GROMACS .gro file of C-alpha atoms in nm:
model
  226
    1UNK     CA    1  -0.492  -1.713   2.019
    2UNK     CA    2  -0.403  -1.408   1.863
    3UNK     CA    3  -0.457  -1.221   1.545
    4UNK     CA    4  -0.195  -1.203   1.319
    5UNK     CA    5  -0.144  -0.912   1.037
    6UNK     CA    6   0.052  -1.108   0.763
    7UNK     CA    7   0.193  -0.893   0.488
    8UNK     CA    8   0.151  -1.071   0.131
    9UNK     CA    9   0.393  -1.006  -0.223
   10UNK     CA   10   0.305  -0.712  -0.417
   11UNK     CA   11   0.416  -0.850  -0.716
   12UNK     CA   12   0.673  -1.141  -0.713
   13UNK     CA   13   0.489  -1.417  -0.521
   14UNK     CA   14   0.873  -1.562  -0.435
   15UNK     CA   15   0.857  -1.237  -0.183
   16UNK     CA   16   0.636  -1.395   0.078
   17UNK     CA   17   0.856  -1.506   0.402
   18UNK     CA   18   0.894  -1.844   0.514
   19UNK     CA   19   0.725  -1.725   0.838
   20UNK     CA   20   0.367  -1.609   0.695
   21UNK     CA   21   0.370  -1.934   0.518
   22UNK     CA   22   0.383  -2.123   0.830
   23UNK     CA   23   0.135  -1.868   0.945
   24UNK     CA   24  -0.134  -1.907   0.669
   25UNK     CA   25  -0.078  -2.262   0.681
   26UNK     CA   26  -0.128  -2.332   1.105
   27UNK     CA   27  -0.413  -2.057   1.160
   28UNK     CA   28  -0.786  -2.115   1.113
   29UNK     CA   29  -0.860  -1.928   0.888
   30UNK     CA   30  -0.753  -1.635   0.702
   31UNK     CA   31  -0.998  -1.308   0.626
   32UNK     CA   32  -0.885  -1.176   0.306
   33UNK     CA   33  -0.942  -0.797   0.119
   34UNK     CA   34  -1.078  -1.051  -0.201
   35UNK     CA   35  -1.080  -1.422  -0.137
   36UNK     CA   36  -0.999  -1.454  -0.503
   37UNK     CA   37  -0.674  -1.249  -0.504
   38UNK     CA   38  -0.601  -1.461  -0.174
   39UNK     CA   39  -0.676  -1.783  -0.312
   40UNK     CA   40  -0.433  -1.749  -0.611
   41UNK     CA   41  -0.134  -1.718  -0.328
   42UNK     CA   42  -0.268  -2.036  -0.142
   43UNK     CA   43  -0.297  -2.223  -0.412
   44UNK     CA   44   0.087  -2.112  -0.526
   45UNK     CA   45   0.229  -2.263  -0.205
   46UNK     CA   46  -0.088  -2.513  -0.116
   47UNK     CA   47  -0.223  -2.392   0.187
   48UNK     CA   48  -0.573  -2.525   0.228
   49UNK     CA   49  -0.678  -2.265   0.500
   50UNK     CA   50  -1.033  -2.150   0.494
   51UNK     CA   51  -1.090  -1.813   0.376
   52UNK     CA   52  -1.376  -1.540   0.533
   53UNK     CA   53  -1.399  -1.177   0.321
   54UNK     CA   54  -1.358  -0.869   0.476
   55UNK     CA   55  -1.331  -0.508   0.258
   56UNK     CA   56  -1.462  -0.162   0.301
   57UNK     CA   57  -1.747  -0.250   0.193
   58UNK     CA   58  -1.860  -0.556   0.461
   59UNK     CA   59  -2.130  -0.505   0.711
   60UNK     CA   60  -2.002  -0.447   1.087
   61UNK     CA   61  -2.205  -0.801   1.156
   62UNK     CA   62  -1.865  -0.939   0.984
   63UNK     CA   63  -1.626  -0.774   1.178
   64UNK     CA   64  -1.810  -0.903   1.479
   65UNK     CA   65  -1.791  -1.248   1.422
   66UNK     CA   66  -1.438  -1.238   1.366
   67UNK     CA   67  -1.406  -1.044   1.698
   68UNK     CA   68  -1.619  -1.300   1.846
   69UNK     CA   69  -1.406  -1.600   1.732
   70UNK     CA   70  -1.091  -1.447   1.840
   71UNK     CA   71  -1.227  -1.400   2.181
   72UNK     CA   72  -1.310  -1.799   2.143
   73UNK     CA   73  -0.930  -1.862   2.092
   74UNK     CA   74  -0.935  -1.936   1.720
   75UNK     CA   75  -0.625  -1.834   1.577
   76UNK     CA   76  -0.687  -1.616   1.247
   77UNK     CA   77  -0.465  -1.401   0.992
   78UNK     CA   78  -0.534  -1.093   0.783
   79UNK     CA   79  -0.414  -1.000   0.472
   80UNK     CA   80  -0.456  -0.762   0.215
   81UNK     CA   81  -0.432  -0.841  -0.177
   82UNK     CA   82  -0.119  -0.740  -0.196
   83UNK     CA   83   0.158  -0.584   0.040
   84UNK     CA   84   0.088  -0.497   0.426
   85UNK     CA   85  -0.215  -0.498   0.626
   86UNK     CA   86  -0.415  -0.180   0.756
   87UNK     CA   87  -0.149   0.079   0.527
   88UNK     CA   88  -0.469   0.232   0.302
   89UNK     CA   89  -0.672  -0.073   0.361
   90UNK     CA   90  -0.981  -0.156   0.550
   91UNK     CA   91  -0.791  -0.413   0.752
   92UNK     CA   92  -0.720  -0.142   1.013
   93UNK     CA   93  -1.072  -0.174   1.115
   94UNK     CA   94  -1.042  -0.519   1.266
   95UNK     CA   95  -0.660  -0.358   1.436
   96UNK     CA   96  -0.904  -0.087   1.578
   97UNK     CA   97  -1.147  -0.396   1.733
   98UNK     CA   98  -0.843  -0.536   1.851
   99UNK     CA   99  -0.752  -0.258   2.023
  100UNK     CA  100  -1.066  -0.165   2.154
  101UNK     CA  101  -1.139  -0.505   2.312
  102UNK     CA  102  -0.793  -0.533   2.461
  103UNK     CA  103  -0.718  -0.887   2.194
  104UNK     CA  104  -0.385  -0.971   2.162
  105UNK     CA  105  -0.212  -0.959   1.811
  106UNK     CA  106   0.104  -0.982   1.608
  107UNK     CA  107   0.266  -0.805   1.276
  108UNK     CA  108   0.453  -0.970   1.082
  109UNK     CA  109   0.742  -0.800   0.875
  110UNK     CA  110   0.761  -0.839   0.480
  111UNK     CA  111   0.678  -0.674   0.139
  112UNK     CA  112   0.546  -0.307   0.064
  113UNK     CA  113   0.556  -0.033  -0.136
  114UNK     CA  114   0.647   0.268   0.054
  115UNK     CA  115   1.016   0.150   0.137
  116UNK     CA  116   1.148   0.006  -0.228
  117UNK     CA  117   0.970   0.371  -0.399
  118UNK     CA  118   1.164   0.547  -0.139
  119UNK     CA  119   1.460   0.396  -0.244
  120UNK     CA  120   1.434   0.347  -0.553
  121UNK     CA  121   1.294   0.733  -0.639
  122UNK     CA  122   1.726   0.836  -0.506
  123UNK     CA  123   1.581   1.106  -0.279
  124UNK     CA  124   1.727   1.080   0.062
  125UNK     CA  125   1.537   0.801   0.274
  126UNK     CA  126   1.624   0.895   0.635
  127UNK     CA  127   1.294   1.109   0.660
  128UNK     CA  128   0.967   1.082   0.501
  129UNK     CA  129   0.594   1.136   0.516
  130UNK     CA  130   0.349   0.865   0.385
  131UNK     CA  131   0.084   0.965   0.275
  132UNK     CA  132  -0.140   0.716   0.118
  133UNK     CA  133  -0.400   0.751  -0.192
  134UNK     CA  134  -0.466   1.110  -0.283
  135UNK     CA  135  -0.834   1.224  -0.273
  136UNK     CA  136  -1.083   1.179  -0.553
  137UNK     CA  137  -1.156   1.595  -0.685
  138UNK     CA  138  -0.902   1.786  -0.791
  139UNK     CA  139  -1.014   2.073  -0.614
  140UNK     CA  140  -0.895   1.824  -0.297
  141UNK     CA  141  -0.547   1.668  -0.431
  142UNK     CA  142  -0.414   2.069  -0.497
  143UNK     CA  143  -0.522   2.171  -0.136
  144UNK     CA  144  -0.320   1.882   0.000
  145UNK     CA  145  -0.001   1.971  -0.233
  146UNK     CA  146  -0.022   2.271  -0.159
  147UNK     CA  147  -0.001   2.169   0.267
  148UNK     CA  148   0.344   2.001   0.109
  149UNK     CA  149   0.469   2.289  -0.091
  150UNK     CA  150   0.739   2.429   0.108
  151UNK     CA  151   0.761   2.064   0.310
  152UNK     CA  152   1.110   1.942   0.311
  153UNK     CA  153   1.138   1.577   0.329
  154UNK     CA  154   0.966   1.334   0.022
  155UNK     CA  155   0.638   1.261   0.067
  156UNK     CA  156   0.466   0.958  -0.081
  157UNK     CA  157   0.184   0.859  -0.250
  158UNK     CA  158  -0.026   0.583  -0.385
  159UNK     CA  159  -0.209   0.655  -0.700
  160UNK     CA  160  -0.330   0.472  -0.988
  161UNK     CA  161  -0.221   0.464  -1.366
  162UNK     CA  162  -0.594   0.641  -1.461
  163UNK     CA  163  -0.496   0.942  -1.271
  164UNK     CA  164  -0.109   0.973  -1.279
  165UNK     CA  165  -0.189   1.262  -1.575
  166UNK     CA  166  -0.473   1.471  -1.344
  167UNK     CA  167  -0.224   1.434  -1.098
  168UNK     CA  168   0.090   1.529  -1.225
  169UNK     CA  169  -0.052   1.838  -1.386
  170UNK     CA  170  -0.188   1.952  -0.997
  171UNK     CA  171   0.156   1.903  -0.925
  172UNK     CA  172   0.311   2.080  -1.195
  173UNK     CA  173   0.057   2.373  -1.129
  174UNK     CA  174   0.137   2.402  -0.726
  175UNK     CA  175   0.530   2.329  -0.719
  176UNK     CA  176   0.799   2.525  -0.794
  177UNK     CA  177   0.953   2.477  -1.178
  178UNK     CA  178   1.222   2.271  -1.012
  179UNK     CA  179   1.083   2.054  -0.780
  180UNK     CA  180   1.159   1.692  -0.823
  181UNK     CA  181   0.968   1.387  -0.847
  182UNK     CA  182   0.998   0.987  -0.922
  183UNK     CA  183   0.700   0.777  -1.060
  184UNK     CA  184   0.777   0.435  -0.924
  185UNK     CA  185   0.562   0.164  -1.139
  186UNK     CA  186   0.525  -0.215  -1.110
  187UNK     CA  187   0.755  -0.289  -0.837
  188UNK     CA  188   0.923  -0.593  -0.750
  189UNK     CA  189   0.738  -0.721  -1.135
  190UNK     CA  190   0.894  -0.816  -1.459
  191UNK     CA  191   0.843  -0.458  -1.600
  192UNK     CA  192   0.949  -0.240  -1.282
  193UNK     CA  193   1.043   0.129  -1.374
  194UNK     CA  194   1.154   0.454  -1.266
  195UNK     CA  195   1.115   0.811  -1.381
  196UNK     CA  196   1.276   1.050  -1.230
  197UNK     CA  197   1.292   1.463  -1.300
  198UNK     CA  198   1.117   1.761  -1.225
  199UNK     CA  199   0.726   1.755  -1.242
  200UNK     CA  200   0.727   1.871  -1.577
  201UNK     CA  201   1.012   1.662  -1.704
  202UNK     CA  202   0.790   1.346  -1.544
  203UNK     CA  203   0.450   1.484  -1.676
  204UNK     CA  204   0.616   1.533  -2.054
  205UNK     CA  205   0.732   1.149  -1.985
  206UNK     CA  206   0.374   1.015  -1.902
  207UNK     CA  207   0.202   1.217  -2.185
  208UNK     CA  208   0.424   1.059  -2.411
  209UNK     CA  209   0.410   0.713  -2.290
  210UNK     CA  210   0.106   0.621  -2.076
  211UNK     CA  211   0.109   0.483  -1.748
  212UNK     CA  212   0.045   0.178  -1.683
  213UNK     CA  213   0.042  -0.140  -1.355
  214UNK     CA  214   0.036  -0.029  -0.976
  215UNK     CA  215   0.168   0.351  -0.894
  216UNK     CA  216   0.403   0.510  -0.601
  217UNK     CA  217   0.481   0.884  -0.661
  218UNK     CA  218   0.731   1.010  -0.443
  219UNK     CA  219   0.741   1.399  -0.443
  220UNK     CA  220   1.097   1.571  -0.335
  221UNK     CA  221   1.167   1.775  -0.084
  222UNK     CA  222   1.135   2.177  -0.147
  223UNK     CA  223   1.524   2.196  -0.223
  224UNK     CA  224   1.562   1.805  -0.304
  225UNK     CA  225   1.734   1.709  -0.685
  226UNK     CA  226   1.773   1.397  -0.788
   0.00000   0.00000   0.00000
């Protein structure tokens, strides 16, 4: 039996398709980012499935055993705590395995963040770079703006409330006075939001009214407005 990545709601729990229900609810068992976060969305729709942790931080002797029982043709899912498998998340690790060892597995399509911030940030969305979560020094995040600074299409970027500030001012150092960017918060939530403008028109914004809930900046284009 197969593997199969199953992508989870990354805010409104109504979000999940019917098919990773029928999924979650036929495999045996599911290995989960944080059984806790999981165990909230089973109990939602009440699936009973057993539940086996895997993060970044799990020992390799759990990534074996799940290797090992998909080569005894149990039938498992992955999920992440919120959104799609393996896309900045240590569930790419087990994709690797599967790879590696030549086992069979499936993706199924639903909810993330990169395509709604795409849309939602107005830039044109018929070419883009993803980039993931920015690194942790800032020496780090203005080398890798600076790769982007004369890049064309938007690029986008995970990042969390704490360091939407740091971050915006590295961007309002490197970029030109009017390059554009949207701040995409909460999506798919109760108190989704957009900001849109240049850098400094965004970073005035934030210093004004702090950030808060899950983060997608997407930067313009070099001669992108929006």
């Amino acid at each position: 039996m197969p593997l199969f990545i199953c992508p989870t709601p990354i805010g409104n729990l109504k979000d999940i398709t019917l098919r990773v229900l029928e999924t979650l609810k036929s495999v045996d068992y599911i290995v989960a980012e944080d059984t806790r976060v999981t165990k909230n969305l089973l109990n939602k729709y009440e699936i009973k499935t057993p539940l086996k942790s895997f993060h970044s931080y799990s020992n390799r002797h759990v990534l074996d055993s799940i290797i090992e029982d998909l080569k005894k043709g149990l039938s498992i899912a992955l999920v992440s705590d919120a959104g799609t498998p393996c896309i900045s998340d240590p569930g790419y690790e087990l994709v690797k395995r599967c790879v590696e060892e030549g086992i069979h597995f499936e993706v199924l399509p639903g909810p993330n963040a990169v395509l709604p911030a795409l849309i939602l940030s107005g830039f044109p969305p018929d070419r883009f770079f993803f980039y993931g979560f920015l690194k942790r020094t800032g020496g780090k995040i203005k080398k890798t703006f600076e790769y982007f600074k004369d890049f064309e299409y938007p690029v986008i970027f995970y990042e969390s409330p704490y360091r939407l500030l740091k971050v915006l001012s590295i961007m309002n150092e490197v970029f030109d006075a009017n390059r554009h960017v949207a701040v995409v918060r909460e999506i798919s939530k109760i108190h989704e939001s957009v900001v849109r403008g240049t850098v400094q028109e965004v970073l005035d914004y934030f210093t004004k009214n702090p950030p808060k809930g899950e983060i997608v900046i997407v930067l313009g284009g070099n001669e992108m407005k929006i």
